[in-house]
Short mmCIF file of C-alpha atoms and ligand atoms in Angstrom, two decimals:
data_model
loop_
_atom_site.label_atom_id
_atom_site.label_comp_id
_atom_site.label_asym_id
_atom_site.label_seq_id
_atom_site.Cartn_x
_atom_site.Cartn_y
_atom_site.Cartn_z
CA MET A 1 125.70 154.24 181.00
CA ASP A 2 124.06 151.50 182.99
CA ILE A 3 123.19 149.15 180.12
CA ASP A 4 124.90 145.84 179.52
CA LYS A 5 127.24 145.79 176.48
CA LYS A 6 125.43 142.74 175.11
CA ILE A 7 122.17 144.66 175.08
CA LEU A 8 123.77 147.76 173.52
CA VAL A 9 125.35 145.77 170.69
CA GLY A 10 122.28 143.54 170.33
CA MET A 11 120.12 146.59 169.66
CA LEU A 12 122.45 147.80 166.92
CA ASP A 13 122.59 144.32 165.43
CA ASN A 14 118.79 144.24 165.25
CA MET A 15 118.62 147.69 163.71
CA LEU A 16 121.16 146.72 161.03
CA ARG A 17 119.32 143.46 160.37
CA ILE A 18 116.00 145.24 159.93
CA ARG A 19 117.48 147.94 157.65
CA ALA A 20 119.24 145.39 155.46
CA PHE A 21 116.15 143.17 155.31
CA GLU A 22 113.99 146.12 154.25
CA GLN A 23 116.47 147.28 151.62
CA LYS A 24 116.52 143.81 150.07
CA ALA A 25 112.74 143.48 150.35
CA LYS A 26 112.48 146.75 148.41
CA GLU A 27 114.74 145.46 145.63
CA LEU A 28 113.13 142.02 145.50
CA PHE A 29 109.62 143.48 145.42
CA ALA A 30 110.62 145.76 142.52
CA GLY A 31 112.12 142.71 140.79
CA GLY A 32 108.84 140.79 141.08
CA LYS A 33 110.09 138.19 143.58
CA ILE A 34 107.68 139.24 146.34
CA PRO A 35 103.94 139.16 145.66
CA GLY A 36 101.28 141.30 147.37
CA PHE A 37 101.97 144.49 149.30
CA VAL A 38 105.13 145.50 151.15
CA HIS A 39 105.20 148.29 153.78
CA LEU A 40 108.77 149.05 154.77
CA TYR A 41 109.87 149.80 158.34
CA ALA A 42 113.18 151.48 157.34
CA GLY A 43 113.74 154.57 159.49
CA GLU A 44 111.76 153.25 162.46
CA GLU A 45 114.21 150.52 163.55
CA ALA A 46 115.03 152.14 166.91
CA VAL A 47 111.46 151.62 168.12
CA ALA A 48 111.19 147.85 167.67
CA SER A 49 114.83 147.29 168.72
CA GLY A 50 114.67 149.49 171.84
CA VAL A 51 111.39 147.99 173.02
CA CYS A 52 112.09 144.32 172.29
CA ALA A 53 115.49 144.49 174.06
CA ASN A 54 113.38 144.51 177.26
CA LEU A 55 111.39 141.39 176.39
CA ASN A 56 112.00 137.67 176.77
CA ASP A 57 110.85 134.65 174.79
CA LYS A 58 107.68 134.23 176.86
CA ASP A 59 106.46 137.77 176.22
CA PHE A 60 104.01 138.56 173.45
CA ILE A 61 103.91 141.22 170.77
CA THR A 62 101.33 142.26 168.26
CA SER A 63 102.46 143.95 165.10
CA THR A 64 101.06 145.84 162.13
CA HIS A 65 101.05 145.99 158.33
CA ARG A 66 104.56 147.54 158.74
CA GLY A 67 105.70 144.58 160.79
CA HIS A 68 109.02 143.16 159.54
CA GLY A 69 111.01 145.18 162.09
CA HIS A 70 108.93 144.13 165.10
CA LEU A 71 109.21 140.50 164.12
CA ILE A 72 112.98 140.56 163.59
CA ALA A 73 113.50 142.41 166.89
CA LYS A 74 111.37 139.78 168.72
CA GLY A 75 113.58 136.99 167.41
CA GLY A 76 112.18 136.29 163.95
CA GLN A 77 114.81 134.59 161.78
CA LEU A 78 115.70 136.08 158.42
CA ASN A 79 115.33 132.74 156.56
CA GLU A 80 111.74 132.12 157.62
CA MET A 81 110.88 135.80 157.30
CA MET A 82 112.17 136.07 153.72
CA ALA A 83 110.57 132.76 152.68
CA GLU A 84 107.23 134.04 153.97
CA LEU A 85 107.57 137.22 151.92
CA PHE A 86 108.28 135.05 148.88
CA GLY A 87 105.10 133.00 149.60
CA LYS A 88 107.21 129.87 150.07
CA SER A 89 106.52 126.86 152.30
CA GLY A 90 109.67 127.49 154.37
CA GLY A 91 108.12 130.69 155.73
CA TYR A 92 106.71 131.23 159.22
CA CYS A 93 103.18 130.67 157.91
CA LYS A 94 104.21 128.20 155.20
CA GLY A 95 103.91 130.99 152.65
CA LYS A 96 100.20 131.56 153.23
CA GLY A 97 100.53 134.76 155.27
CA GLY A 98 102.98 136.89 153.34
CA SER A 99 104.40 140.21 154.52
CA MET A 100 101.31 141.41 156.40
CA HIS A 101 100.37 138.23 158.26
CA ILE A 102 103.55 136.74 159.67
CA ALA A 103 103.03 135.07 163.04
CA SER A 104 105.02 132.71 165.24
CA VAL A 105 103.30 131.77 168.47
CA ASP A 106 106.51 129.99 169.60
CA LEU A 107 108.31 133.35 169.50
CA GLY A 108 105.40 135.18 171.14
CA ILE A 109 104.65 136.93 167.86
CA LEU A 110 100.86 137.09 167.68
CA GLY A 111 100.93 138.40 164.19
CA ALA A 112 101.54 141.22 161.82
CA ASN A 113 98.10 142.47 160.85
CA GLY A 114 96.60 144.02 157.74
CA ILE A 115 93.76 145.58 159.76
CA VAL A 116 94.81 148.91 161.25
CA GLY A 117 94.25 148.89 165.01
CA ALA A 118 93.52 145.16 165.20
CA GLY A 119 96.56 144.39 167.35
CA GLN A 120 95.37 146.49 170.29
CA PRO A 121 92.58 144.17 171.48
CA ILE A 122 94.72 141.11 170.69
CA ALA A 123 97.58 142.37 172.90
CA THR A 124 95.06 143.29 175.60
CA GLY A 125 93.62 139.78 175.39
CA ALA A 126 97.09 138.22 175.60
CA ALA A 127 97.82 140.36 178.67
CA PHE A 128 94.53 139.25 180.22
CA ALA A 129 95.54 135.61 179.61
CA THR A 130 98.94 136.03 181.27
CA LYS A 131 97.31 137.66 184.29
CA TYR A 132 94.58 135.00 184.48
CA LEU A 133 97.16 132.20 184.17
CA ASN A 134 99.40 133.97 186.68
CA THR A 135 102.56 133.92 184.52
CA ASP A 136 104.95 136.86 184.58
CA ALA A 137 104.81 137.37 180.80
CA ILE A 138 103.65 140.68 179.39
CA ALA A 139 102.33 141.88 176.04
CA VAL A 140 103.51 144.74 173.86
CA CYS A 141 101.33 146.27 171.19
CA PHE A 142 102.97 148.19 168.33
CA PHE A 143 100.68 150.46 166.31
CA GLY A 144 100.75 153.70 164.32
CA ASP A 145 99.46 157.23 164.83
CA GLY A 146 96.59 156.41 162.46
CA ALA A 147 95.66 153.36 164.52
CA SER A 148 95.45 155.52 167.65
CA ASN A 149 92.29 157.09 166.18
CA ARG A 150 90.47 153.78 166.00
CA GLY A 151 87.89 152.68 168.56
CA THR A 152 89.98 149.60 169.26
CA PHE A 153 92.70 151.85 170.75
CA HIS A 154 90.31 153.51 173.20
CA GLU A 155 88.51 150.30 174.14
CA SER A 156 91.80 148.47 174.71
CA LEU A 157 93.43 151.18 176.83
CA ASN A 158 90.26 151.54 178.89
CA LEU A 159 89.92 147.83 179.64
CA ALA A 160 93.66 147.29 180.15
CA SER A 161 93.66 150.14 182.67
CA ALA A 162 90.46 149.07 184.46
CA TRP A 163 91.79 145.51 184.83
CA LYS A 164 95.44 146.55 185.38
CA LEU A 165 96.64 144.29 182.59
CA PRO A 166 100.36 143.80 181.86
CA VAL A 167 100.51 145.46 178.46
CA VAL A 168 102.64 148.20 176.96
CA PHE A 169 101.10 150.20 174.13
CA VAL A 170 103.79 151.51 171.78
CA CYS A 171 102.60 154.13 169.30
CA GLU A 172 104.94 154.64 166.36
CA ASN A 173 104.06 158.17 165.39
CA ASN A 174 105.61 158.61 161.95
CA LEU A 175 103.34 161.64 161.44
CA TYR A 176 101.38 160.09 158.58
CA GLY A 177 98.66 157.51 158.04
CA ILE A 178 99.13 156.76 154.35
CA SER A 179 99.03 160.34 152.91
CA ASN A 180 97.09 161.77 155.85
CA ARG A 181 99.11 164.06 158.09
CA GLN A 182 98.61 163.65 161.82
CA THR A 183 97.70 167.37 162.03
CA ASP A 184 94.79 166.80 159.61
CA ALA A 185 93.45 163.84 161.53
CA MET A 186 93.71 164.86 165.19
CA ASN A 187 93.74 167.99 167.30
CA ILE A 188 96.63 167.07 169.62
CA VAL A 189 100.39 167.07 169.12
CA ASP A 190 101.38 164.31 171.52
CA ILE A 191 99.41 161.08 171.29
CA SER A 192 100.76 160.15 174.72
CA ASP A 193 98.35 162.79 176.13
CA ARG A 194 95.59 160.26 175.55
CA ALA A 195 96.96 158.12 178.40
CA LYS A 196 95.50 160.61 180.90
CA SER A 197 91.97 159.65 179.89
CA TYR A 198 92.68 156.14 181.07
CA GLY A 199 94.62 156.96 184.21
CA ILE A 200 97.84 155.37 182.96
CA PRO A 201 101.34 156.78 182.40
CA GLY A 202 101.97 158.22 178.94
CA VAL A 203 105.32 159.45 177.62
CA THR A 204 106.62 160.79 174.33
CA VAL A 205 110.17 159.92 173.31
CA ASP A 206 112.45 160.50 170.33
CA GLY A 207 111.71 157.31 168.43
CA ASN A 208 114.92 157.69 166.43
CA ASP A 209 117.00 157.42 169.60
CA VAL A 210 117.17 153.76 170.50
CA LEU A 211 118.48 154.48 174.01
CA ALA A 212 115.55 156.78 174.78
CA VAL A 213 113.15 154.12 173.53
CA TYR A 214 114.96 151.43 175.53
CA GLU A 215 114.75 153.44 178.78
CA ALA A 216 111.06 154.30 178.36
CA ALA A 217 110.21 150.70 177.52
CA LYS A 218 112.26 149.41 180.45
CA GLU A 219 110.15 151.40 182.88
CA ALA A 220 106.85 150.44 181.25
CA VAL A 221 107.79 146.75 181.03
CA ALA A 222 108.86 146.69 184.70
CA ARG A 223 105.59 148.35 185.67
CA ALA A 224 103.60 145.77 183.70
CA ARG A 225 105.57 142.84 185.17
CA LYS A 226 105.04 144.11 188.72
CA GLY A 227 101.29 144.08 188.19
CA ASP A 228 100.93 147.87 188.09
CA GLY A 229 99.14 147.88 184.75
CA PRO A 230 99.53 149.31 181.27
CA SER A 231 101.47 152.29 179.89
CA LEU A 232 101.48 154.21 176.64
CA ILE A 233 104.74 155.15 174.93
CA GLU A 234 104.66 157.42 171.90
CA CYS A 235 107.77 157.26 169.72
CA LYS A 236 108.10 160.09 167.21
CA THR A 237 109.72 158.69 164.11
CA TRP A 238 109.75 158.75 160.32
CA ARG A 239 109.35 156.19 157.58
CA HIS A 240 112.05 156.59 154.97
CA HIS A 241 110.01 155.20 152.09
CA GLY A 242 106.45 155.45 150.83
CA HIS A 243 103.46 154.08 152.72
CA PHE A 244 103.80 150.93 150.61
CA GLU A 245 106.24 150.07 147.87
CA GLY A 246 105.04 151.91 144.80
CA ASP A 247 103.87 155.01 146.71
CA SER A 248 105.90 158.01 145.55
CA SER A 249 105.16 160.05 148.73
CA VAL A 250 104.22 163.21 146.81
CA TYR A 251 102.32 164.39 149.91
CA LYS A 252 105.49 164.63 152.05
CA LYS A 253 107.16 168.04 152.26
CA LYS A 254 110.74 168.12 150.94
CA ASP A 255 112.23 169.96 153.93
CA GLU A 256 110.46 167.57 156.31
CA GLN A 257 111.98 164.58 154.52
CA THR A 258 115.47 166.15 154.50
CA SER A 259 115.34 167.08 158.17
CA TRP A 260 114.16 163.64 159.29
CA MET A 261 116.68 161.82 157.09
CA SER A 262 119.43 163.65 158.99
CA LYS A 263 118.08 162.02 162.17
CA ASP A 264 118.42 158.48 160.80
CA PRO A 265 118.54 156.28 163.93
CA ILE A 266 121.32 153.96 162.68
CA PRO A 267 124.26 156.33 162.00
CA ARG A 268 123.28 158.20 165.17
CA TYR A 269 123.54 155.09 167.31
CA GLU A 270 126.67 153.77 165.60
CA LYS A 271 128.38 157.09 166.30
CA LYS A 272 127.35 156.93 169.94
CA LEU A 273 128.63 153.37 170.42
CA LEU A 274 131.94 154.26 168.76
CA GLU A 275 132.31 157.37 170.93
CA LEU A 276 131.53 155.42 174.08
CA GLY A 277 134.06 152.77 173.09
CA VAL A 278 131.43 150.01 173.22
CA LEU A 279 132.51 149.01 169.71
CA ASN A 280 135.44 149.88 167.49
CA ALA A 281 135.34 150.37 163.72
CA THR A 282 136.57 146.81 163.00
CA GLU A 283 133.90 145.26 165.22
CA LEU A 284 131.25 147.42 163.61
CA ALA A 285 132.36 146.33 160.12
CA ALA A 286 132.26 142.68 161.25
CA LEU A 287 128.71 143.14 162.57
CA ARG A 288 127.62 144.61 159.23
CA ASP A 289 129.35 141.82 157.26
CA LYS A 290 127.59 139.15 159.34
CA VAL A 291 124.21 140.78 158.70
CA ASP A 292 124.93 140.88 154.94
CA ALA A 293 125.99 137.24 154.94
CA ASP A 294 122.90 136.14 156.91
CA LEU A 295 120.67 138.07 154.56
CA ALA A 296 122.29 136.51 151.48
CA SER A 297 121.65 133.07 153.03
CA ALA A 298 118.04 134.04 153.76
CA ILE A 299 117.42 135.02 150.14
CA ASP A 300 119.00 131.77 149.01
CA PHE A 301 116.84 129.82 151.52
CA ALA A 302 113.70 131.60 150.28
CA ASP A 303 114.65 130.98 146.64
CA ARG A 304 115.23 127.26 147.19
CA SER A 305 112.12 126.74 149.34
CA PRO A 306 109.20 125.27 147.34
CA TYR A 307 105.80 126.92 147.00
CA PRO A 308 103.17 125.31 149.26
CA ASN A 309 101.55 122.23 147.79
CA VAL A 310 98.09 122.80 146.32
CA SER A 311 96.79 119.88 148.43
CA GLU A 312 97.48 122.02 151.51
CA VAL A 313 95.45 124.99 150.41
CA LEU A 314 92.91 124.55 153.24
CA THR A 315 95.37 123.37 155.92
CA ASP A 316 95.97 125.85 158.78
CA VAL A 317 93.35 128.17 157.34
CA LEU A 318 90.51 129.06 159.66
CA ALA A 319 87.06 130.06 158.39
C1 TPP B 401 90.57 149.12 159.68
C2 TPP B 401 91.41 149.59 158.53
N1 TPP B 401 91.14 150.79 157.98
C3 TPP B 401 91.89 151.24 156.93
C4 TPP B 401 92.90 150.47 156.42
C5 TPP B 401 93.77 150.98 155.27
N2 TPP B 401 95.08 151.40 155.81
C6 TPP B 401 96.16 150.61 155.73
S1 TPP B 401 97.50 151.28 156.48
C7 TPP B 401 96.66 152.66 156.88
C8 TPP B 401 97.34 153.80 157.61
C9 TPP B 401 97.85 153.42 158.92
O1 TPP B 401 98.54 154.50 159.48
P1 TPP B 401 99.34 154.33 160.82
O2 TPP B 401 98.50 153.63 161.82
O3 TPP B 401 99.83 155.67 161.18
O4 TPP B 401 100.54 153.35 160.44
P2 TPP B 401 101.77 153.60 159.44
O5 TPP B 401 101.34 153.10 158.10
O6 TPP B 401 102.07 155.05 159.41
O7 TPP B 401 102.88 152.79 160.01
C10 TPP B 401 95.33 152.59 156.46
C11 TPP B 401 94.31 153.63 156.67
C12 TPP B 401 93.13 149.21 157.02
N3 TPP B 401 94.11 148.40 156.60
N4 TPP B 401 92.39 148.81 158.09
MG1 MG B 402 101.65 156.55 160.78
#
């Protein structure tokens, strides 16, 4: 395989970090430590990790309500991430954003977003800016199958194509928008088919196979950087938990859940790396231990961080 070992291990590290973060977020939310809503990304880690392995610090991403994974894969640190979920001043947005509004312009993270489909025009705008300013940065837009039915999707792909903007649209098709099955909301199987309408490349990949995601993103990112315009990548995947924490997922079919759980992207990729000899069992255990230790520190950091001062209630808030 023609992928650098550092990249291969880095992708697994990110996937483990995201999974562990989400597992703790689940427990902490249930324990009342995290206010507001939490939408977990567990099960979809291969998408963010495979895509972001092709990006650098200058590149931009836009994220969604299910954004923790995108942010961690783009370089978000667990301390500041967890503090933001806790609503504490040590968080990326000083505790005023919470789970659905984490942003870090320094890291090129233009925000998680509570409005479905809102990231598409933002990523298109960021790509326009990089082209206008003549930098070689690109933008990646993560969004769901549900978001691909919004007008913002069609307007953004149209304009990005017409102006050949350096943006990669990554659709995370987890087959549901809340309790709404994809088959009840659209009359196509592959969302990547929509790329044809805009004269851009569109591919569908197994979103639970990080290497497949990595390869598809590599091509789309190279195309964007060369000035050849946007692409659409559809990653078929599955969220392990409810739409939000507290949703019991009664609408999901049992056999569907069982079959997708057997395609969990993490054990699949670990097995592959062990088989290829990229890692051995001791190195894998060390990687997992480091993630657990970093996460324990992040929870401690978030716990010790103070709530924002009331005198700052209007600071950094735009109206
Ligand atoms: C404009 C808008 N409409 C409706 C909602 C309510 N809502 C929140 S998440 C969601 C479903 C999104 O589904 P999808 O895009 O597939 O993302 P997923 O949750 O599956 O990751 C909806 C309808 C919203 N937040 N914004
Ligand atoms: Mg969905």
